[in-house]
Amino acid sequence: QARRSVLPASWYSDPVTMKSVGAAVVLCVLVVAQATNDVQSVTPVQKVVQLLEGMLAKGKEEKHGEQVQFAAFKQFCDDTSVEKKRAIEEAAGTIDMLKADIAKYT
């Protein structure tokens, strides 16, 4: 079986046509290369910069979240500390009163 060509046989024998086809192929390759280059216009350095900027934004967001969480925990600790100090003072007063009662009844 003979292989069928997409191009007519006369194109293969005419040097001008072959040059035109060759030029068209080269032009297509250049257009595809340029299109690929346009898509990949981000250089590796720019990509690294983009990644670092993303990390910076993420770090700032996490820092803010941790600051909010710490502020809530600090408020809890301060409130608890005040309550415990008041409870200790009340207990100390009660202890003193009970010691006086013990001394009175002994």
Coordinates of C-alpha atoms in Angstrom, one line a residue, residues 48-93:
V48 CA 10.2 33.3 44.2
V49 CA 9.2 36.9 45.0
Q50 CA 5.5 36.0 44.6
L51 CA 6.0 33.0 47.0
L52 CA 7.8 35.1 49.5
E53 CA 5.0 37.8 49.4
G54 CA 2.5 35.0 49.9
M55 CA 4.4 33.7 52.9
L56 CA 4.6 37.3 54.3
A57 CA 0.9 37.8 54.0
K58 CA 0.2 34.4 55.6
G59 CA 2.6 35.2 58.4
K60 CA 1.0 38.5 59.1
E61 CA -2.4 36.8 59.2
E62 CA -1.2 34.1 61.6
K63 CA 0.5 36.7 63.8
H64 CA -2.8 38.7 64.1
G65 CA -4.7 35.5 65.0
E66 CA -2.1 34.6 67.6
Q67 CA -2.2 38.2 69.0
V68 CA -6.0 38.0 69.4
Q69 CA -5.8 34.6 71.0
F70 CA -3.1 35.7 73.4
A71 CA -5.1 38.8 74.4
A72 CA -8.1 36.6 75.2
F73 CA -5.8 34.3 77.3
K74 CA -4.2 37.2 79.1
Q75 CA -7.6 38.7 80.0
F76 CA -8.6 35.3 81.4
C77 CA -5.4 35.1 83.4
D78 CA -5.9 38.6 84.7
D79 CA -9.5 38.0 85.7
T80 CA -8.6 34.7 87.4
S81 CA -5.7 36.3 89.2
V82 CA -8.0 39.0 90.6
E83 CA -10.6 36.4 91.7
K84 CA -8.0 34.2 93.4
K85 CA -6.4 37.2 95.3
R86 CA -9.9 38.2 96.5
A87 CA -10.7 34.6 97.5
I88 CA -7.3 34.4 99.4
E89 CA -8.0 37.7 101.2
E90 CA -11.5 36.5 102.2
A91 CA -10.1 33.1 103.4
A92 CA -7.3 34.9 105.4
G93 CA -10.0 37.0 107.1

